[in-house]
mmCIF file of C-alpha atoms in Angstrom:
data_model
loop_
_atom_site.group_PDB
_atom_site.id
_atom_site.type_symbol
_atom_site.label_atom_id
_atom_site.label_comp_id
_atom_site.label_asym_id
_atom_site.label_seq_id
_atom_site.Cartn_x
_atom_site.Cartn_y
_atom_site.Cartn_z
ATOM 1 C CA MET D 1 -26.699 -31.317 13.286
ATOM 2 C CA GLU D 2 -23.504 -30.440 15.101
ATOM 3 C CA ILE D 3 -20.929 -29.348 12.527
ATOM 4 C CA ARG D 4 -18.910 -26.901 14.616
ATOM 5 C CA LYS D 5 -16.577 -29.722 15.697
ATOM 6 C CA TYR D 6 -15.075 -29.875 12.208
ATOM 7 C CA PHE D 7 -13.888 -26.262 12.435
ATOM 8 C CA GLU D 8 -12.259 -26.283 15.849
ATOM 9 C CA LYS D 9 -8.688 -26.516 14.557
ATOM 10 C CA SER D 10 -9.193 -24.278 11.553
ATOM 11 C CA GLU D 11 -11.914 -22.057 10.089
ATOM 12 C CA LEU D 12 -11.279 -23.601 6.672
ATOM 13 C CA ILE D 13 -10.929 -27.314 6.021
ATOM 14 C CA PRO D 14 -10.218 -29.172 2.794
ATOM 15 C CA ALA D 15 -13.066 -31.055 1.099
ATOM 16 C CA ILE D 16 -12.120 -33.779 -1.376
ATOM 17 C CA ILE D 17 -14.771 -34.176 -4.069
ATOM 18 C CA GLN D 18 -15.095 -37.706 -5.452
ATOM 19 C CA ASP D 19 -17.425 -38.954 -8.190
ATOM 20 C CA ALA D 20 -19.882 -41.299 -6.443
ATOM 21 C CA VAL D 21 -20.243 -43.443 -9.553
ATOM 22 C CA THR D 22 -16.721 -43.741 -11.003
ATOM 23 C CA ASN D 23 -14.771 -43.047 -7.758
ATOM 24 C CA GLU D 24 -12.610 -40.570 -9.693
ATOM 25 C CA VAL D 25 -11.258 -37.766 -7.489
ATOM 26 C CA LEU D 26 -12.570 -34.604 -9.150
ATOM 27 C CA MET D 27 -11.240 -31.662 -7.162
ATOM 28 C CA LEU D 28 -10.356 -30.279 -3.768
ATOM 29 C CA ALA D 29 -11.833 -27.072 -2.386
ATOM 30 C CA TYR D 30 -12.201 -25.476 1.038
ATOM 31 C CA MET D 31 -15.212 -25.232 3.312
ATOM 32 C CA ASN D 32 -15.967 -23.043 6.287
ATOM 33 C CA GLU D 33 -18.828 -23.757 8.662
ATOM 34 C CA GLN D 34 -21.315 -21.731 6.625
ATOM 35 C CA SER D 35 -20.477 -23.479 3.342
ATOM 36 C CA LEU D 36 -20.810 -26.933 4.939
ATOM 37 C CA SER D 37 -24.115 -25.850 6.455
ATOM 38 C CA LYS D 38 -25.406 -24.689 3.035
ATOM 39 C CA THR D 39 -24.132 -27.900 1.425
ATOM 40 C CA ILE D 40 -26.098 -30.028 3.904
ATOM 41 C CA GLU D 41 -29.192 -27.804 3.623
ATOM 42 C CA THR D 42 -29.320 -27.599 -0.195
ATOM 43 C CA GLY D 43 -27.848 -31.001 -1.130
ATOM 44 C CA TYR D 44 -25.367 -29.331 -3.510
ATOM 45 C CA THR D 45 -21.758 -28.308 -2.830
ATOM 46 C CA TRP D 46 -20.884 -24.844 -1.519
ATOM 47 C CA PHE D 47 -17.279 -23.829 -0.858
ATOM 48 C CA TRP D 48 -15.316 -20.877 0.453
ATOM 49 C CA SER D 49 -13.192 -19.282 -2.253
ATOM 50 C CA ARG D 50 -9.862 -18.302 -0.719
ATOM 51 C CA SER D 51 -8.936 -16.077 -3.687
ATOM 52 C CA ARG D 52 -12.257 -14.225 -3.883
ATOM 53 C CA SER D 53 -13.095 -14.434 -0.157
ATOM 54 C CA GLU D 54 -16.668 -15.418 -0.797
ATOM 55 C CA LEU D 55 -19.054 -18.350 -0.627
ATOM 56 C CA TRP D 56 -19.237 -20.176 -3.905
ATOM 57 C CA ASN D 57 -21.950 -22.533 -5.127
ATOM 58 C CA LYS D 58 -20.057 -24.911 -7.410
ATOM 59 C CA GLY D 59 -21.618 -24.946 -10.885
ATOM 60 C CA ALA D 60 -24.007 -22.043 -10.253
ATOM 61 C CA THR D 61 -22.462 -20.214 -13.241
ATOM 62 C CA SER D 62 -21.348 -23.138 -15.434
ATOM 63 C CA GLY D 63 -24.278 -25.423 -14.711
ATOM 64 C CA ASN D 64 -21.843 -28.172 -13.702
ATOM 65 C CA MET D 65 -23.290 -28.715 -10.256
ATOM 66 C CA GLN D 66 -22.472 -31.414 -7.738
ATOM 67 C CA LYS D 67 -25.343 -33.267 -6.086
ATOM 68 C CA VAL D 68 -24.217 -34.571 -2.719
ATOM 69 C CA LYS D 69 -24.586 -38.302 -2.061
ATOM 70 C CA LYS D 70 -22.449 -38.683 1.061
ATOM 71 C CA ILE D 71 -20.298 -36.531 3.358
ATOM 72 C CA ILE D 72 -17.652 -38.348 5.390
ATOM 73 C CA ALA D 73 -15.268 -36.751 7.900
ATOM 74 C CA ASP D 74 -11.867 -38.275 8.593
ATOM 75 C CA CYS D 75 -10.523 -39.796 11.810
ATOM 76 C CA ASP D 76 -9.408 -36.482 13.326
ATOM 77 C CA LEU D 77 -12.350 -34.446 11.995
ATOM 78 C CA ASP D 78 -10.371 -31.916 9.973
ATOM 79 C CA THR D 79 -10.943 -33.094 6.381
ATOM 80 C CA LEU D 80 -14.103 -34.002 4.463
ATOM 81 C CA LEU D 81 -14.659 -36.499 1.660
ATOM 82 C CA ILE D 82 -17.786 -35.652 -0.343
ATOM 83 C CA LYS D 83 -19.180 -38.133 -2.828
ATOM 84 C CA VAL D 84 -21.183 -36.429 -5.551
ATOM 85 C CA GLU D 85 -23.124 -36.903 -8.739
ATOM 86 C CA GLN D 86 -21.200 -34.567 -11.045
ATOM 87 C CA SER D 87 -23.049 -32.835 -13.920
ATOM 88 C CA GLY D 88 -20.583 -32.123 -16.746
ATOM 89 C CA PRO D 89 -16.871 -31.533 -16.139
ATOM 90 C CA ALA D 90 -15.756 -30.634 -12.613
ATOM 91 C CA CYS D 91 -12.777 -28.526 -13.730
ATOM 92 C CA HIS D 92 -12.989 -24.967 -15.047
ATOM 93 C CA THR D 93 -10.597 -26.055 -17.842
ATOM 94 C CA GLY D 94 -13.322 -28.326 -19.242
ATOM 95 C CA LYS D 95 -11.607 -31.513 -18.068
ATOM 96 C CA GLN D 96 -13.602 -34.025 -16.062
ATOM 97 C CA SER D 97 -11.217 -33.842 -13.094
ATOM 98 C CA CYS D 98 -8.926 -31.042 -11.892
ATOM 99 C CA PHE D 99 -6.139 -33.614 -11.471
ATOM 100 C CA PHE D 100 -4.412 -33.938 -14.835
ATOM 101 C CA ASN D 101 -0.820 -32.692 -14.381
ATOM 102 C CA GLU D 102 1.081 -35.912 -13.840
ATOM 103 C CA ILE D 103 4.455 -35.325 -12.180
ATOM 104 C CA GLY D 104 7.378 -37.134 -13.725
ATOM 105 C CA GLU D 105 5.833 -37.559 -17.156
ATOM 106 C CA MET H 1 12.490 -32.209 -11.683
ATOM 107 C CA GLU H 2 10.986 -28.809 -10.978
ATOM 108 C CA ILE H 3 8.741 -29.108 -7.937
ATOM 109 C CA ARG H 4 9.114 -25.603 -6.501
ATOM 110 C CA LYS H 5 6.116 -24.420 -8.541
ATOM 111 C CA TYR H 6 3.735 -26.407 -6.330
ATOM 112 C CA PHE H 7 4.814 -24.466 -3.240
ATOM 113 C CA GLU H 8 4.608 -20.932 -4.568
ATOM 114 C CA LYS H 9 1.273 -20.102 -2.924
ATOM 115 C CA SER H 10 1.911 -22.024 0.266
ATOM 116 C CA GLU H 11 4.766 -23.914 1.940
ATOM 117 C CA LEU H 12 2.365 -26.750 2.737
ATOM 118 C CA ILE H 13 -0.092 -28.249 0.276
ATOM 119 C CA PRO H 14 -2.672 -30.995 0.747
ATOM 120 C CA ALA H 15 -1.974 -34.423 -0.742
ATOM 121 C CA ILE H 16 -4.946 -36.738 -1.263
ATOM 122 C CA ILE H 17 -3.938 -40.392 -0.987
ATOM 123 C CA GLN H 18 -5.989 -42.766 -3.119
ATOM 124 C CA ASP H 19 -5.701 -46.547 -3.380
ATOM 125 C CA ALA H 20 -4.458 -47.224 -6.932
ATOM 126 C CA VAL H 21 -6.298 -50.538 -7.090
ATOM 127 C CA THR H 22 -9.685 -49.897 -5.443
ATOM 128 C CA ASN H 23 -9.824 -46.089 -5.992
ATOM 129 C CA GLU H 24 -10.808 -45.675 -2.339
ATOM 130 C CA VAL H 25 -9.689 -42.342 -0.867
ATOM 131 C CA LEU H 26 -7.501 -43.353 2.078
ATOM 132 C CA MET H 27 -6.355 -40.140 3.760
ATOM 133 C CA LEU H 28 -5.228 -36.567 3.314
ATOM 134 C CA ALA H 29 -1.933 -35.257 4.627
ATOM 135 C CA TYR H 30 0.298 -32.264 3.955
ATOM 136 C CA MET H 31 3.513 -31.997 1.978
ATOM 137 C CA ASN H 32 6.202 -29.373 1.888
ATOM 138 C CA GLU H 33 8.829 -29.247 -0.839
ATOM 139 C CA GLN H 34 11.223 -31.533 1.043
ATOM 140 C CA SER H 35 8.580 -34.208 1.675
ATOM 141 C CA LEU H 36 7.521 -34.228 -1.979
ATOM 142 C CA SER H 37 11.167 -34.451 -2.986
ATOM 143 C CA LYS H 38 11.724 -37.449 -0.667
ATOM 144 C CA THR H 39 8.496 -39.066 -1.928
ATOM 145 C CA ILE H 40 9.709 -38.827 -5.531
ATOM 146 C CA GLU H 41 13.227 -39.978 -4.620
ATOM 147 C CA THR H 42 12.207 -42.988 -2.482
ATOM 148 C CA GLY H 43 8.948 -44.028 -4.184
ATOM 149 C CA TYR H 44 7.142 -44.058 -0.831
ATOM 150 C CA THR H 45 5.070 -41.280 0.761
ATOM 151 C CA TRP H 46 6.630 -38.673 3.055
ATOM 152 C CA PHE H 47 4.573 -35.921 4.653
ATOM 153 C CA TRP H 48 5.005 -32.913 6.893
ATOM 154 C CA SER H 49 3.340 -33.397 10.262
ATOM 155 C CA ARG H 50 1.729 -30.104 11.274
ATOM 156 C CA SER H 51 1.253 -31.235 14.879
ATOM 157 C CA ARG H 52 4.786 -32.580 15.396
ATOM 158 C CA SER H 53 6.513 -30.155 12.981
ATOM 159 C CA GLU H 54 8.587 -32.883 11.406
ATOM 160 C CA LEU H 55 8.959 -34.941 8.270
ATOM 161 C CA TRP H 56 7.057 -38.183 8.507
ATOM 162 C CA ASN H 57 7.554 -41.346 6.450
ATOM 163 C CA LYS H 58 4.083 -42.887 6.415
ATOM 164 C CA GLY H 59 4.197 -46.448 7.722
ATOM 165 C CA ALA H 60 7.803 -46.312 8.910
ATOM 166 C CA THR H 61 6.628 -47.244 12.417
ATOM 167 C CA SER H 62 3.495 -49.311 11.651
ATOM 168 C CA GLY H 63 4.808 -51.008 8.522
ATOM 169 C CA ASN H 64 1.757 -49.793 6.616
ATOM 170 C CA MET H 65 3.705 -48.037 3.897
ATOM 171 C CA GLN H 66 2.416 -46.482 0.697
ATOM 172 C CA LYS H 67 4.210 -47.311 -2.551
ATOM 173 C CA VAL H 68 3.706 -44.469 -5.003
ATOM 174 C CA LYS H 69 2.228 -45.334 -8.404
ATOM 175 C CA LYS H 70 1.343 -41.868 -9.683
ATOM 176 C CA ILE H 71 1.514 -38.232 -8.525
ATOM 177 C CA ILE H 72 -0.888 -35.816 -10.195
ATOM 178 C CA ALA H 73 -1.120 -32.058 -9.524
ATOM 179 C CA ASP H 74 -4.379 -30.202 -10.017
ATOM 180 C CA CYS H 75 -5.217 -27.441 -12.495
ATOM 181 C CA ASP H 76 -3.848 -24.617 -10.340
ATOM 182 C CA LEU H 77 -0.876 -26.570 -8.957
ATOM 183 C CA ASP H 78 -1.727 -26.300 -5.266
ATOM 184 C CA THR H 79 -3.041 -29.799 -4.476
ATOM 185 C CA LEU H 80 -1.659 -33.273 -5.168
ATOM 186 C CA LEU H 81 -3.436 -36.558 -5.810
ATOM 187 C CA ILE H 82 -1.169 -39.522 -5.071
ATOM 188 C CA LYS H 83 -2.181 -43.013 -6.149
ATOM 189 C CA VAL H 84 -0.557 -45.672 -3.994
ATOM 190 C CA GLU H 85 -0.292 -49.362 -3.272
ATOM 191 C CA GLN H 86 -1.302 -49.409 0.387
ATOM 192 C CA SER H 87 0.159 -52.091 2.694
ATOM 193 C CA GLY H 88 -2.300 -52.791 5.520
ATOM 194 C CA PRO H 89 -4.711 -50.155 6.850
ATOM 195 C CA ALA H 90 -3.994 -46.498 6.027
ATOM 196 C CA CYS H 91 -5.550 -45.136 9.221
ATOM 197 C CA HIS H 92 -3.896 -45.159 12.665
ATOM 198 C CA THR H 93 -7.260 -46.412 14.039
ATOM 199 C CA GLY H 94 -6.786 -49.676 12.138
ATOM 200 C CA LYS H 95 -9.449 -48.864 9.559
ATOM 201 C CA GLN H 96 -8.581 -49.157 5.891
ATOM 202 C CA SER H 97 -9.412 -45.492 5.204
ATOM 203 C CA CYS H 98 -9.342 -42.449 7.491
ATOM 204 C CA PHE H 99 -12.759 -41.449 6.132
ATOM 205 C CA PHE H 100 -15.355 -43.274 8.228
ATOM 206 C CA ASN H 101 -17.385 -40.622 10.087
ATOM 207 C CA GLU H 102 -20.412 -40.200 7.867
ATOM 208 C CA ILE H 103 -22.227 -36.917 8.523
ATOM 209 C CA GLY H 104 -25.982 -37.154 8.848
ATOM 210 C CA GLU H 105 -26.035 -40.797 9.863
#
């Protein structure tokens, strides 16, 4: 499978993680070519941690893994939308989604 | 409203645009502090175009504008999820969502 085309503009691209069942947006993380390759190969999400500069298998420590149902690139091939079956909360805070700080409230 | 905190790590942050009615993820674009400020002030989405290096009022040309219903920052304040009422297709290709290139199909 040719995945290099997604990394032509940038080595790291954003991946939006959406719950395949509820359609809730759970988190956003970054992928390089190797993490996308491991995600496709294993069927679970792998990201590149910008702060730790390392590959990161989401949920490997917490057990809250993300089983991949669908990977969809956008019109200009520089962003991914990944639909997953989420085990447990997606956020390290214990919340289901990382998006909980409403602006203007 | 204090929005500077979202731009401490980076001048540009990704904003995920989600249809407030259907929960479909429509697109991802980038915001700087000025575009977020104009989005809050006008109630419609403004982005920073990385390719044209200019502020961009989504739909100003096509008429396919995005009325903002909710803006939610993530746990570490470096990504936004914006729920919108989308007029017409969100993608410049004429498709409803920019995410239509399924990988592995």
